[in-house]
mmCIF file of C-alpha atoms in Angstrom:
data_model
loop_
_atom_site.group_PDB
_atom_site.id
_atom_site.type_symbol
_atom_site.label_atom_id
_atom_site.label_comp_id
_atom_site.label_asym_id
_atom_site.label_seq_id
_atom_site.Cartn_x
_atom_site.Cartn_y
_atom_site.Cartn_z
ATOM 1 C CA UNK D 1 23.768 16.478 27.842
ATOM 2 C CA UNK D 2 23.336 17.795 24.419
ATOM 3 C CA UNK D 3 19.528 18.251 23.792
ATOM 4 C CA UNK D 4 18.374 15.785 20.751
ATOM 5 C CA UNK D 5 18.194 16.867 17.272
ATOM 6 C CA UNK D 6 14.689 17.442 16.709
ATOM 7 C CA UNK D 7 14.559 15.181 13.112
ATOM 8 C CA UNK D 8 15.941 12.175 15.271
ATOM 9 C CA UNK D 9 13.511 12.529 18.187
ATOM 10 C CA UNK D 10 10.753 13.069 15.489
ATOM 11 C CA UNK D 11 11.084 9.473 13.518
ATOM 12 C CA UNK D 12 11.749 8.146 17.035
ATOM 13 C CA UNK D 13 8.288 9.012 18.237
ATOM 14 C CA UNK D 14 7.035 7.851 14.995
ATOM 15 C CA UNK D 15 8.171 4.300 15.174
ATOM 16 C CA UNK D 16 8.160 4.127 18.834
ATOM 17 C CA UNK D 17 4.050 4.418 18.536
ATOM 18 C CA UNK D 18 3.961 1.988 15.392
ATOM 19 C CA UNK D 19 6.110 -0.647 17.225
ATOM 20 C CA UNK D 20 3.800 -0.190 20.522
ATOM 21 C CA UNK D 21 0.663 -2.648 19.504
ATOM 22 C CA UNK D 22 3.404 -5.439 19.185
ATOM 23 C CA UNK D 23 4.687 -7.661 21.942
ATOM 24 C CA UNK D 24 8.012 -7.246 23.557
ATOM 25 C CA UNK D 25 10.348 -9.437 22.425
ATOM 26 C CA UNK D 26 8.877 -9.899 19.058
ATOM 27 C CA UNK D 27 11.089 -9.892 15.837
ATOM 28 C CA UNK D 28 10.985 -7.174 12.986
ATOM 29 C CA UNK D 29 11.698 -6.875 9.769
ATOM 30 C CA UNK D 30 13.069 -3.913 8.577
ATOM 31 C CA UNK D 31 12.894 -3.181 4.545
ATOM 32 C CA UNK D 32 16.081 -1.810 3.856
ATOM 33 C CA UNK D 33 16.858 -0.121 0.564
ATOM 34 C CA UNK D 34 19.701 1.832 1.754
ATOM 35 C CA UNK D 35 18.059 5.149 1.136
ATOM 36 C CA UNK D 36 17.739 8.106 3.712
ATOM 37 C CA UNK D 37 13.998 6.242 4.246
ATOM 38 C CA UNK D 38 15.139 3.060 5.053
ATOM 39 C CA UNK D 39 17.819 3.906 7.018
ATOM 40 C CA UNK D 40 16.403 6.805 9.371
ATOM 41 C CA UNK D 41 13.700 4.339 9.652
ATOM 42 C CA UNK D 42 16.147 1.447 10.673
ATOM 43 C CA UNK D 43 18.324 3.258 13.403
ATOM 44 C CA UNK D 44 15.261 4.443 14.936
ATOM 45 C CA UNK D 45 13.819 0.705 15.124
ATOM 46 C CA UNK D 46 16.772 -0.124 16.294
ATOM 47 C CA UNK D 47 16.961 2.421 18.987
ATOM 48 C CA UNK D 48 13.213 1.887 20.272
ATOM 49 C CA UNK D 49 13.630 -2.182 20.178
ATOM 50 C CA UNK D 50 16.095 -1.975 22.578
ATOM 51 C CA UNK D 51 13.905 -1.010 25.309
ATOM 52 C CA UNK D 52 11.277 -3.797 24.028
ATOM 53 C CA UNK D 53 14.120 -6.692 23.898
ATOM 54 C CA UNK D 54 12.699 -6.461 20.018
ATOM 55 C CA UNK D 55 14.856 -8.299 17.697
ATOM 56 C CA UNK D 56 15.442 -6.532 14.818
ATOM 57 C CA UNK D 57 15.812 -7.802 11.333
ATOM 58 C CA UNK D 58 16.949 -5.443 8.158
ATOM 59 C CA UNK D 59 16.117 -7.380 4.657
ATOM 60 C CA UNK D 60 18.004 -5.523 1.275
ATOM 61 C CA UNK D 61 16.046 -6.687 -1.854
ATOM 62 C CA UNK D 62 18.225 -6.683 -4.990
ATOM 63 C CA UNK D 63 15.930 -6.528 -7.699
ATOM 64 C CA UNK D 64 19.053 -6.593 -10.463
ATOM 65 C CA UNK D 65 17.604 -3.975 -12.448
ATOM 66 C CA UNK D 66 20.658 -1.277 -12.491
ATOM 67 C CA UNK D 67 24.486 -2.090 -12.976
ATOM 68 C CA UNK D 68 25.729 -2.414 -9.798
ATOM 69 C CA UNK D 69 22.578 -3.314 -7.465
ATOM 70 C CA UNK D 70 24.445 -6.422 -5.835
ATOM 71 C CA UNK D 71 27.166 -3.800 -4.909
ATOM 72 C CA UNK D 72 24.086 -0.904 -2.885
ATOM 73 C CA UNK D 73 22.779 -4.282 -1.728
ATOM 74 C CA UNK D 74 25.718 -5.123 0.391
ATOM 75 C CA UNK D 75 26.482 -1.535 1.152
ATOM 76 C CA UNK D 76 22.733 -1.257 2.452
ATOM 77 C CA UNK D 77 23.470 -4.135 4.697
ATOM 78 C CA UNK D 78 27.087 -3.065 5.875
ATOM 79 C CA UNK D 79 25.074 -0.375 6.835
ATOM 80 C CA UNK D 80 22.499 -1.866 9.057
ATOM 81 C CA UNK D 81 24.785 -4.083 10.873
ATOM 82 C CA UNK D 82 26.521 -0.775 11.867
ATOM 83 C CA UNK D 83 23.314 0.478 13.531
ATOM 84 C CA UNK D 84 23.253 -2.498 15.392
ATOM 85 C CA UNK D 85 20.319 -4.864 13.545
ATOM 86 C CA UNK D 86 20.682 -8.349 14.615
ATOM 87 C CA UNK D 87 21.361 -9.413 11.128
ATOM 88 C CA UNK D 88 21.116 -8.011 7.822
ATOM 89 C CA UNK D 89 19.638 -10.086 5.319
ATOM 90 C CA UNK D 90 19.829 -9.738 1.342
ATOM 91 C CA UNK D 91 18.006 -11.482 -1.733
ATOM 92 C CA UNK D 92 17.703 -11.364 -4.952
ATOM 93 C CA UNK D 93 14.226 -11.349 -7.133
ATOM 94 C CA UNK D 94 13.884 -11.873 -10.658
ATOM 95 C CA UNK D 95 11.447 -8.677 -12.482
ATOM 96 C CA UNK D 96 9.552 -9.824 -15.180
ATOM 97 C CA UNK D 97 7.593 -6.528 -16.834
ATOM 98 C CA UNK D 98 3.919 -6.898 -17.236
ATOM 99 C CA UNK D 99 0.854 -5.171 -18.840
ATOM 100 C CA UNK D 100 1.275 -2.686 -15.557
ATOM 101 C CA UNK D 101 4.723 -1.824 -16.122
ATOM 102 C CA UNK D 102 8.324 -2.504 -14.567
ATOM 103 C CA UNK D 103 7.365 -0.746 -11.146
ATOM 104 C CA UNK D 104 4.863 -2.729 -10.302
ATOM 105 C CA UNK D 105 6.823 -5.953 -10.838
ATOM 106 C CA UNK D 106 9.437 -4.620 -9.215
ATOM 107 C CA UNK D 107 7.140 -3.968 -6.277
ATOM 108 C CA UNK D 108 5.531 -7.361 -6.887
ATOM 109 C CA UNK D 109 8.565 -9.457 -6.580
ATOM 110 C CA UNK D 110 9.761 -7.163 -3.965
ATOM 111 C CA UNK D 111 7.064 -8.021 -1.508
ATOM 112 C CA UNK D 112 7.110 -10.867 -2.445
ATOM 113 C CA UNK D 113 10.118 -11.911 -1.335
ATOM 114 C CA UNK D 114 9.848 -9.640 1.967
ATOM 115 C CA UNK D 115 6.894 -11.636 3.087
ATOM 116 C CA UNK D 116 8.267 -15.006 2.599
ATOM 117 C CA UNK D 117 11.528 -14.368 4.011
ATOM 118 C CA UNK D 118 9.756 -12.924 7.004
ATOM 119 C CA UNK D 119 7.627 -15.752 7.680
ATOM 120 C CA UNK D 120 10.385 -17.626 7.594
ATOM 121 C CA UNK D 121 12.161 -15.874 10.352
ATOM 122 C CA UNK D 122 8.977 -15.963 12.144
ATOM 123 C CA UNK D 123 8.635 -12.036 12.033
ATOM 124 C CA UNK D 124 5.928 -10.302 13.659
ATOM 125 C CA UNK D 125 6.113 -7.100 11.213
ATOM 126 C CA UNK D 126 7.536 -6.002 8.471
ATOM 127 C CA UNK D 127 8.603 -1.867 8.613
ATOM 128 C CA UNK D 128 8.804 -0.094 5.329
ATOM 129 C CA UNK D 129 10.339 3.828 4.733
ATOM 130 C CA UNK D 130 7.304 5.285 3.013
ATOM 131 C CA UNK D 131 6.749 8.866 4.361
ATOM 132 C CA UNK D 132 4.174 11.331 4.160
ATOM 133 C CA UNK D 133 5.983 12.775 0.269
ATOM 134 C CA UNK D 134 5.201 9.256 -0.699
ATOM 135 C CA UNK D 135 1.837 9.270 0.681
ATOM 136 C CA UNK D 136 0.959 12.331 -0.860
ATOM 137 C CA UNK D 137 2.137 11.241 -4.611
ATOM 138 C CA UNK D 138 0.342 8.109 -4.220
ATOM 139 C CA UNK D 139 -3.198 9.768 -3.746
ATOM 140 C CA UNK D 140 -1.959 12.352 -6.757
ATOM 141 C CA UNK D 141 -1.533 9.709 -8.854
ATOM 142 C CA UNK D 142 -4.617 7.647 -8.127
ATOM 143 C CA UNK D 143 -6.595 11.388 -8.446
ATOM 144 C CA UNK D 144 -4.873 11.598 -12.240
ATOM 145 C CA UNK D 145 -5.411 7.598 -13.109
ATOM 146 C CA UNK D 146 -9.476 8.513 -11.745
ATOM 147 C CA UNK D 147 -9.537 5.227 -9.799
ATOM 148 C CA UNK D 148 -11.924 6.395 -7.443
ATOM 149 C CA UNK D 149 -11.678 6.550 -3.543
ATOM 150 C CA UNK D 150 -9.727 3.148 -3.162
ATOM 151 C CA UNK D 151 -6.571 4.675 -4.790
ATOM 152 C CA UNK D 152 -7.572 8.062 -2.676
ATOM 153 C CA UNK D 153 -7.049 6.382 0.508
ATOM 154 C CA UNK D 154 -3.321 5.850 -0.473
ATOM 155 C CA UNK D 155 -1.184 3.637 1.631
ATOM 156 C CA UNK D 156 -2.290 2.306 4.782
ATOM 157 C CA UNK D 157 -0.102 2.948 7.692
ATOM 158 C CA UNK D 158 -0.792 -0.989 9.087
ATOM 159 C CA UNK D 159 -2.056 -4.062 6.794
ATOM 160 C CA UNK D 160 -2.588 -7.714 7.662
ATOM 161 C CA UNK D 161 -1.740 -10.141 5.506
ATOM 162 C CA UNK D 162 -4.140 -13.137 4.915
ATOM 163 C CA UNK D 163 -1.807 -15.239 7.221
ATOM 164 C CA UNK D 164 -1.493 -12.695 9.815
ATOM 165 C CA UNK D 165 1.621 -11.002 9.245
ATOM 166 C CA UNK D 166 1.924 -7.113 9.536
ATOM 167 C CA UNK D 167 2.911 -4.501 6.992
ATOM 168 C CA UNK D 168 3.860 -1.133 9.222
ATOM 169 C CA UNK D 169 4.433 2.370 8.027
ATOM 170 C CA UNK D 170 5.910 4.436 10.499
ATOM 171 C CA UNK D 171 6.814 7.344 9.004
ATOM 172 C CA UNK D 172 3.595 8.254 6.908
ATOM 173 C CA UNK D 173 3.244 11.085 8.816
ATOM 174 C CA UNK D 174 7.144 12.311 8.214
ATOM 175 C CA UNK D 175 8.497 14.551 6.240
ATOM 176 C CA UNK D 176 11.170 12.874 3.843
ATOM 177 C CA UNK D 177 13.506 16.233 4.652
ATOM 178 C CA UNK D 178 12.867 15.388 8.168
ATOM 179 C CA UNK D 179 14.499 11.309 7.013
ATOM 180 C CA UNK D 180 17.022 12.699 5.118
ATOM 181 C CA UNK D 181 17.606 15.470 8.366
ATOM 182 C CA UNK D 182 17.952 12.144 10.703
ATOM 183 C CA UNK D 183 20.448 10.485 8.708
ATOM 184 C CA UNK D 184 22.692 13.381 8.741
ATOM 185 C CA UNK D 185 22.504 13.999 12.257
ATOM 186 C CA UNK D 186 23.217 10.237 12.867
ATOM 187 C CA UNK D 187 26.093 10.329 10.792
ATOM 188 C CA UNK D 188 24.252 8.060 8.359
ATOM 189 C CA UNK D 189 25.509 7.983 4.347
ATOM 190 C CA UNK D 190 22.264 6.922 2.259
ATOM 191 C CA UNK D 191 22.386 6.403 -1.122
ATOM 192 C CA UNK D 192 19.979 8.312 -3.445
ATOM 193 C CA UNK D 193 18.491 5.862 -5.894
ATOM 194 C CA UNK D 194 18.910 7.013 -9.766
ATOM 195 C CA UNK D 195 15.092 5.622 -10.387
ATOM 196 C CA UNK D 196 14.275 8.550 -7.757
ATOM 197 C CA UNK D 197 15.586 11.155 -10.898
ATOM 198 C CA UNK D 198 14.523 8.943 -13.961
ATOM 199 C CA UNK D 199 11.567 11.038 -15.226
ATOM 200 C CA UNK D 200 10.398 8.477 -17.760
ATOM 201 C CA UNK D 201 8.542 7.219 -14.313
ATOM 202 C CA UNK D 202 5.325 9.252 -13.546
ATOM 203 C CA UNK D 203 5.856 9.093 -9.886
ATOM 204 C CA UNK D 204 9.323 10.827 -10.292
ATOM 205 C CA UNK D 205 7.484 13.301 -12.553
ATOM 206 C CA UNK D 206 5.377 14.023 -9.789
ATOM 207 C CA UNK D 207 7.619 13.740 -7.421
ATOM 208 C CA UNK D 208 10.060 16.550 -9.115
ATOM 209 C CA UNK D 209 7.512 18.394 -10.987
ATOM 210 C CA UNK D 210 3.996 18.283 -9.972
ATOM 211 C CA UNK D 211 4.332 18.595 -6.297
ATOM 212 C CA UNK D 212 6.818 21.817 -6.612
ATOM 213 C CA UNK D 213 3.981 23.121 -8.523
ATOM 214 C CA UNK D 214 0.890 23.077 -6.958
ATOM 215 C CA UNK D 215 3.106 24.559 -3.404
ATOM 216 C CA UNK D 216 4.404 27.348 -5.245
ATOM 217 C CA UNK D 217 0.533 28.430 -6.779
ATOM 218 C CA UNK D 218 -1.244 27.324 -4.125
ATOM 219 C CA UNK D 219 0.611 27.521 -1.254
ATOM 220 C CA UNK D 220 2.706 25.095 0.982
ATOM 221 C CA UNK D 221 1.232 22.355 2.798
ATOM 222 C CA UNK D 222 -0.180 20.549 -0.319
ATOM 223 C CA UNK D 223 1.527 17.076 0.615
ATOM 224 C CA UNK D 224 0.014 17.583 4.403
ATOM 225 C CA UNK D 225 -3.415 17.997 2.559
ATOM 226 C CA UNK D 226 -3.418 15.112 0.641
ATOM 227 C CA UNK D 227 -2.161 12.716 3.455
ATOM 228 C CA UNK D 228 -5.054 13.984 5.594
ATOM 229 C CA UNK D 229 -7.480 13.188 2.483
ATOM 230 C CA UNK D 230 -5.796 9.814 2.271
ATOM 231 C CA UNK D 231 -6.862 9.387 5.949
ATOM 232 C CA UNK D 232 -10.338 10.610 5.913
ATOM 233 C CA UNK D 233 -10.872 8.279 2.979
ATOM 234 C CA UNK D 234 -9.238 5.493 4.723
ATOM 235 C CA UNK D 235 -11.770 5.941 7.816
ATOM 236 C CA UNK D 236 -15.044 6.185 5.445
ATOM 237 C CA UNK D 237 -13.952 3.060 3.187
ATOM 238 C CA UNK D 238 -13.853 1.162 7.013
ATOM 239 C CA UNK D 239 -17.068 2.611 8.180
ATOM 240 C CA UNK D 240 -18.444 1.427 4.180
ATOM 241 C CA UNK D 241 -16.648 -2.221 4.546
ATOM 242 C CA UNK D 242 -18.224 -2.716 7.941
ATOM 243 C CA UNK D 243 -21.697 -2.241 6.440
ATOM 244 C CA UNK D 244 -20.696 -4.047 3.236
ATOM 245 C CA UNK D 245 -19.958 -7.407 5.193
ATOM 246 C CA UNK D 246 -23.453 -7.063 7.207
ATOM 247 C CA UNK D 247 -25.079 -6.171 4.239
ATOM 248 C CA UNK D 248 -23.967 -9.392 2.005
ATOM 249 C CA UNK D 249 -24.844 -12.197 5.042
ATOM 250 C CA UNK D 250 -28.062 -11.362 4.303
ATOM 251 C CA UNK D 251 -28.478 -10.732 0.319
ATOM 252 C CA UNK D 252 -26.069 -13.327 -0.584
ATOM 253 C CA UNK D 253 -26.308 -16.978 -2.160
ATOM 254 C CA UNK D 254 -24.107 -19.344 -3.606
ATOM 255 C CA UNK D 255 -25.347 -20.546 -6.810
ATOM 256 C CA UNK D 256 -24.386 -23.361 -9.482
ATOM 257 C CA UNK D 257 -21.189 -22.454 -10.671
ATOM 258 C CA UNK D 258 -21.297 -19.163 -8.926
ATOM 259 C CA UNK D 259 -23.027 -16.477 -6.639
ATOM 260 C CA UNK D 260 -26.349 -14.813 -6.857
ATOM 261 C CA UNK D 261 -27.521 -11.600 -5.242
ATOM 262 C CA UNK D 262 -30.732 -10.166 -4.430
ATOM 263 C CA UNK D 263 -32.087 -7.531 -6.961
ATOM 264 C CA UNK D 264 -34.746 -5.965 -4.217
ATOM 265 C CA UNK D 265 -31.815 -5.783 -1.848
ATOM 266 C CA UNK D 266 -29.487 -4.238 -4.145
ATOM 267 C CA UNK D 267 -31.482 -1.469 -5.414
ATOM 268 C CA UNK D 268 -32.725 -0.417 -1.394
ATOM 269 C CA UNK D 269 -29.321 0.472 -1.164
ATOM 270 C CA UNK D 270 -27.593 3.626 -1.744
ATOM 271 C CA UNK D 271 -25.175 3.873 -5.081
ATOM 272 C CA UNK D 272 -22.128 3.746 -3.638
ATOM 273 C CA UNK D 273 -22.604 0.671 -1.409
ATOM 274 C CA UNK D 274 -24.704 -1.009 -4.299
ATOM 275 C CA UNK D 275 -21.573 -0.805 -5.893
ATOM 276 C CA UNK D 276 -19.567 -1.627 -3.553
ATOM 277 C CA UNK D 277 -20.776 -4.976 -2.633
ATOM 278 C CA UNK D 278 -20.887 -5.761 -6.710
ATOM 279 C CA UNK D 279 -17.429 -5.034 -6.604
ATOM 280 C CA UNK D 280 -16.437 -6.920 -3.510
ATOM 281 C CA UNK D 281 -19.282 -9.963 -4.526
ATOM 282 C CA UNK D 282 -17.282 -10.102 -8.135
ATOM 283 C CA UNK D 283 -13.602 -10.193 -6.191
ATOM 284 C CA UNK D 284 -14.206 -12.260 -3.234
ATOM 285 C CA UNK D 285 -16.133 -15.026 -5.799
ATOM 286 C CA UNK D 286 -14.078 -15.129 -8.738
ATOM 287 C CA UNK D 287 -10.500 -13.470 -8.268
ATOM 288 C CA UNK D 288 -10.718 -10.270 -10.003
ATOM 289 C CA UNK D 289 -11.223 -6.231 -9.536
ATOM 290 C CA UNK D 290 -14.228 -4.481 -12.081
ATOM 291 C CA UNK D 291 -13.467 -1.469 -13.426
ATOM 292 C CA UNK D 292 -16.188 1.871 -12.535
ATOM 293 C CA UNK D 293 -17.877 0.817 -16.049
ATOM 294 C CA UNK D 294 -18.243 -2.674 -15.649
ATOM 295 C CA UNK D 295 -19.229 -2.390 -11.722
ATOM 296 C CA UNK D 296 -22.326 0.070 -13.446
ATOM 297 C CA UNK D 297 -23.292 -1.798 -15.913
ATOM 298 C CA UNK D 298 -23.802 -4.669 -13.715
ATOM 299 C CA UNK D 299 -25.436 -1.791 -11.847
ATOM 300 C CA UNK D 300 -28.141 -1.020 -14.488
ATOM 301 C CA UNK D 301 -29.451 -5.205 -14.126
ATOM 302 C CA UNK D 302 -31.271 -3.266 -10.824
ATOM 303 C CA UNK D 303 -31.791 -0.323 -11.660
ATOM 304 C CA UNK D 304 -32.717 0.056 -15.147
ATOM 305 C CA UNK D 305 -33.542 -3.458 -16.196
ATOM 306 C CA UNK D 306 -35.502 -3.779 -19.305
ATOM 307 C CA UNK D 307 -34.351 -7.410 -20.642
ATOM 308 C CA UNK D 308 -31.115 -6.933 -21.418
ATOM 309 C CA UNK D 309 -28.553 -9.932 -21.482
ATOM 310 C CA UNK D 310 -25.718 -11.402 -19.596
ATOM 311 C CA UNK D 311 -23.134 -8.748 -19.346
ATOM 312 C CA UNK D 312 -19.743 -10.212 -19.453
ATOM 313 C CA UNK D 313 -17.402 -9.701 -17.159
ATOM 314 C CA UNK D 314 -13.550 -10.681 -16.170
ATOM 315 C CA UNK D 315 -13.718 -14.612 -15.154
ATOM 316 C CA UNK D 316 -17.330 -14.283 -15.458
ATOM 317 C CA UNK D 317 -20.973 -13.272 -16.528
ATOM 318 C CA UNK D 318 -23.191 -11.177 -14.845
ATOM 319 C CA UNK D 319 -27.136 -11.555 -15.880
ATOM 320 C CA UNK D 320 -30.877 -11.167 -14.104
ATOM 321 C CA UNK D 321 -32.959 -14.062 -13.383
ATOM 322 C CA UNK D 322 -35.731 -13.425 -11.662
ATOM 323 C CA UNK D 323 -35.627 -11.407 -8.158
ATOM 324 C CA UNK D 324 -31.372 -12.268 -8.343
ATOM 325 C CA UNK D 325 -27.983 -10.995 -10.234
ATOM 326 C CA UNK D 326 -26.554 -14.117 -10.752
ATOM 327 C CA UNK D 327 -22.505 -14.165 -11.336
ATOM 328 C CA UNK D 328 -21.769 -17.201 -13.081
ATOM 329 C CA UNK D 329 -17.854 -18.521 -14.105
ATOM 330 C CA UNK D 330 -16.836 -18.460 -17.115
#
């Protein structure tokens, strides 16, 4: 027998130990964009379910930006019913452009739809293409918008949903030359996504421009690097969230019309969990994320206090009253 081509049996092994913490016979949901991504992604799933008795799912998202999406849509899933998914699915989202840009409500509506359509087909997991290039211009992108280790950690290869449901990246650690290798090897025609090429997006500028740069002066394995930083930052923001939760049962109150939290408790803490559990106090309470300035201002009610006021905040006010930081809605 002819020996396997080594980019096949490489996104093979990488799905084959994502897919292993599930259940046989459980359903997947495979995001399909009809890129090389996708696709290597999707014949391997399909190849590795079999020996599961895994039903396997492929969902196409048209998000109706470009002239011609409905058309890659139904190519995408012509596609995946040749691999042999047990049906290919398609939608179409609506993208209305906010303050953060036509990306991320693309994205938005994306998942969206994804995570509804998968609960209705009573989907275990939901596998999405991101590979180890997108990993590594994720974490260069956080490092030039300086939003600290939380954008550092990048993607994480497995996320729960709130009602249970898992998001799965296989191929995080993958090459996407090896995706692109797999496809051709299978026989596979992927589409290549004009977005990928538009440079008026700062991931494609990064993508195309940034990343060439930094292997050629500084040597190759840059993208390797910064998926291993993504990871160690991933394992210390665990290790800090752990001690975050233990930390609030005991400094935490509920208050009228909010949450208060102990001043003496606060300030025995190091920095960056005092900070921290403002953050998480502020998001879990009241809905919303404080920026590095706001999360030390709030700081400064512990450390430097001399009198000043309420400090406000997004959704609410932040002031000292007696031993407590109490967060109150606005």
């Amino acid at each position: 027998m002819p020996s396997l081509d080594p980019a096949i049996a490489e996104v093979r092994r990488a799905v084959r130990a994502a897919l292993s913490p599930l259940p046989d016979g459980a359903t997947v949901i495979v995001a399909l964009s009809g890129g090389a991504d996708s696709l290597a992604l999707t014949t391997a799933t399909v190849f590795e379910a079999r020996a599961r008795d895994m039903q396997v799912l492929s969902l196409t998202v048209d998000h109706q930006l470009q002239e011609g999406s409905a058309d890659v849509a139904a190519s995408a899933a012509v596609a995946a019913e040749q691999l042999g998914v047990h049906d290919a699915l398609q939608t179409k989202v609506d993208v209305f452009a906010d303050g953060d840009g036509i990306e991320a409500a693309a994205r938005d509506a994306r998942y969206a739809a994804i995570h509804s359509i998968a609960r209705a087909e009573g989907a275990a997991a939901v596998l999405l293409g991101h590979t180890l290039d997108d990993q590594a211009e994720t974490v260069l992108l956080g490092l030039a918008r300086g939003s600290g280790a939380a954008s550092l950690q990048g993607m994480a290869p497995v996320r729960t949903s709130e009602d249970g449901m898992l998001w799965m990246r296989p191929l995080l650690g993958v090459r996407r030359v090896t995706t692109r290798a797999c496809c051709t090897a299978s026989g596979i025609e992927a589409w290549d996504d004009p977005h990928n090429l538009d440079d008026r997006y700062a991931r494609v500028r990064t993508r195309e421009r940034v990343l060439p740069v930094l292997e050629a002066e500084l040597g190759p394995g840059i993208a390797e690097a910064l998926a291993r930083t993504a990871e160690q930052l991933r394992e210390d923001a665990e290790a800090f969230e752990e001690m975050i939760h233990e930390t609030i049962e005991d400094i935490v109150e509920h208050a009228e019309a909010g949450i208060a939290v102990s001043v003496a408790a606060l300030a025995a803490n190091p920095a960056a969990l005092r900070n921290r559990i403002i953050r998480l106090v502020v998001d879990s309470e009241f809905g919303v994320s404080l920026t590095r300035s706001q999360t030390l201002e709030v700081a400064r009610l512990v450390t430097h206090w001399s009198g000043q006021g309420p400090i406000d905040l997004p959704a609410c006010t932040a002031r000292r009253s007696g031993g407590q930081i109490v967060f109150t809605a606005r």
